[in-house]
Amino acid sequence: MPDAAPPSTGQDEATVILLCTSVPSSTIIDGNQTFVRQVFTGRKIPYVEIDGMDATRKDERNALFALSTLRGKYPQVFVRRGAETTFVGDFDKINELNDCEQLPEEILTANPQIETISKVFAPFLAPSSTTADESSRVRPLRELSEDLKEQLHRSRSCEERAPCGDVVRKRRRTPARMVPG
């Protein structure tokens, strides 16, 4: 994604801002940044990435840190509407929103306070991408055919039935243990 914010065409236009660092201090931060980028890219949510290490954007970075109160923590996500910028959350929040997306529809309907990526970033989702996301969601086990349920159950089980109906325990491989020598 380009580092420069696109020119605004109106007050109602909104922009998702991803505050990252080009010099992550750990592989965890690097992985978290990659995860958030993948979530946005996979859901076709347009975003502008700001590098917190870019000296030319220091004032903007500091203003975002002040808004989030999470100085030096990456990644962080914001939404800018006109002159107003709102802090959405850090990696943990985006991960939580993404996880909640997989909850069964009846739970989401019964609990409208549960936030999901689709709810929080609804203005940024193209109408066709919302439909595609819903169809590609992981289906709950109850929606699978009986045959698939049985296959899944067998593959997850530590037991297997012998042709005579007796239960036979599967042998698990244990890693070789290193003995100090």
mmCIF file of N, CA, C and O in Angstrom, residues 10 22 36 39 60 69-70 73 76 98 101 110-111 128 132 141 144 173 178:
data_model
loop_
_atom_site.group_PDB
_atom_site.id
_atom_site.type_symbol
_atom_site.label_atom_id
_atom_site.label_comp_id
_atom_site.label_asym_id
_atom_site.label_seq_id
_atom_site.Cartn_x
_atom_site.Cartn_y
_atom_site.Cartn_z
ATOM 1 N N GLY A 10 -13.943 14.707 -0.238
ATOM 2 C CA GLY A 10 -15.116 15.214 0.464
ATOM 3 C C GLY A 10 -15.033 14.927 1.946
ATOM 4 O O GLY A 10 -14.223 14.129 2.398
ATOM 5 N N SER A 22 8.654 0.052 9.811
ATOM 6 C CA SER A 22 9.496 -0.639 8.836
ATOM 7 C C SER A 22 10.670 -1.330 9.519
ATOM 8 O O SER A 22 11.388 -2.095 8.893
ATOM 9 N N VAL A 36 -2.388 -8.248 10.083
ATOM 10 C CA VAL A 36 -3.373 -7.175 9.873
ATOM 11 C C VAL A 36 -3.446 -6.812 8.390
ATOM 12 O O VAL A 36 -4.537 -6.650 7.834
ATOM 13 N N VAL A 39 -5.458 -9.537 6.680
ATOM 14 C CA VAL A 39 -6.893 -9.428 6.970
ATOM 15 C C VAL A 39 -7.512 -8.358 6.080
ATOM 16 O O VAL A 39 -8.537 -8.583 5.441
ATOM 17 N N GLU A 60 2.572 13.235 12.365
ATOM 18 C CA GLU A 60 1.356 12.445 12.187
ATOM 19 C C GLU A 60 1.387 11.200 13.080
ATOM 20 O O GLU A 60 0.406 10.859 13.729
ATOM 21 N N THR A 69 -2.975 6.324 22.850
ATOM 22 C CA THR A 69 -2.242 6.209 24.115
ATOM 23 C C THR A 69 -1.353 4.958 24.155
ATOM 24 O O THR A 69 -1.029 4.466 25.225
ATOM 25 N N LEU A 70 -0.988 4.437 23.001
ATOM 26 C CA LEU A 70 -0.120 3.260 22.896
ATOM 27 C C LEU A 70 1.169 3.641 22.165
ATOM 28 O O LEU A 70 1.425 3.185 21.057
ATOM 29 N N LYS A 73 3.815 1.152 20.080
ATOM 30 C CA LYS A 73 3.257 -0.193 19.885
ATOM 31 C C LYS A 73 2.723 -0.297 18.451
ATOM 32 O O LYS A 73 1.942 0.544 18.018
ATOM 33 N N GLN A 76 -1.161 -0.448 14.724
ATOM 34 C CA GLN A 76 -2.357 0.204 15.239
ATOM 35 C C GLN A 76 -3.229 0.587 14.052
ATOM 36 O O GLN A 76 -2.722 0.903 12.980
ATOM 37 N N ASN A 98 -11.539 -10.314 13.889
ATOM 38 C CA ASN A 98 -11.438 -11.361 12.880
ATOM 39 C C ASN A 98 -11.956 -12.692 13.420
ATOM 40 O O ASN A 98 -12.676 -13.415 12.732
ATOM 41 N N GLU A 101 -15.705 -12.901 13.630
ATOM 42 C CA GLU A 101 -16.325 -13.067 12.309
ATOM 43 C C GLU A 101 -16.740 -14.518 12.085
ATOM 44 O O GLU A 101 -17.667 -14.799 11.344
ATOM 45 N N ALA A 110 -28.147 -12.756 18.022
ATOM 46 C CA ALA A 110 -28.637 -12.670 19.401
ATOM 47 C C ALA A 110 -27.803 -11.700 20.247
ATOM 48 O O ALA A 110 -28.265 -11.243 21.292
ATOM 49 N N ASN A 111 -26.588 -11.398 19.810
ATOM 50 C CA ASN A 111 -25.677 -10.515 20.556
ATOM 51 C C ASN A 111 -25.146 -9.421 19.646
ATOM 52 O O ASN A 111 -23.982 -9.459 19.234
ATOM 53 N N SER A 128 -20.059 -6.593 -3.142
ATOM 54 C CA SER A 128 -19.797 -7.947 -3.621
ATOM 55 C C SER A 128 -18.845 -8.699 -2.708
ATOM 56 O O SER A 128 -18.947 -9.904 -2.574
ATOM 57 N N ALA A 132 -19.181 -12.447 -0.862
ATOM 58 C CA ALA A 132 -18.134 -13.453 -1.024
ATOM 59 C C ALA A 132 -17.592 -13.888 0.332
ATOM 60 O O ALA A 132 -17.342 -15.062 0.551
ATOM 61 N N LEU A 141 -20.142 -27.144 12.051
ATOM 62 C CA LEU A 141 -20.205 -28.586 11.865
ATOM 63 C C LEU A 141 -21.627 -29.046 11.564
ATOM 64 O O LEU A 141 -21.834 -29.940 10.754
ATOM 65 N N LEU A 144 -22.594 -29.386 7.885
ATOM 66 C CA LEU A 144 -21.934 -30.355 7.029
ATOM 67 C C LEU A 144 -22.812 -31.592 6.856
ATOM 68 O O LEU A 144 -23.627 -31.918 7.706
ATOM 69 N N ARG A 173 2.785 -41.080 17.625
ATOM 70 C CA ARG A 173 4.240 -41.004 17.538
ATOM 71 C C ARG A 173 4.731 -40.007 18.570
ATOM 72 O O ARG A 173 4.178 -38.924 18.705
ATOM 73 N N MET A 178 16.191 -36.453 23.369
ATOM 74 C CA MET A 178 17.646 -36.335 23.371
ATOM 75 C C MET A 178 18.144 -36.608 24.786
ATOM 76 O O MET A 178 17.644 -36.052 25.750
#
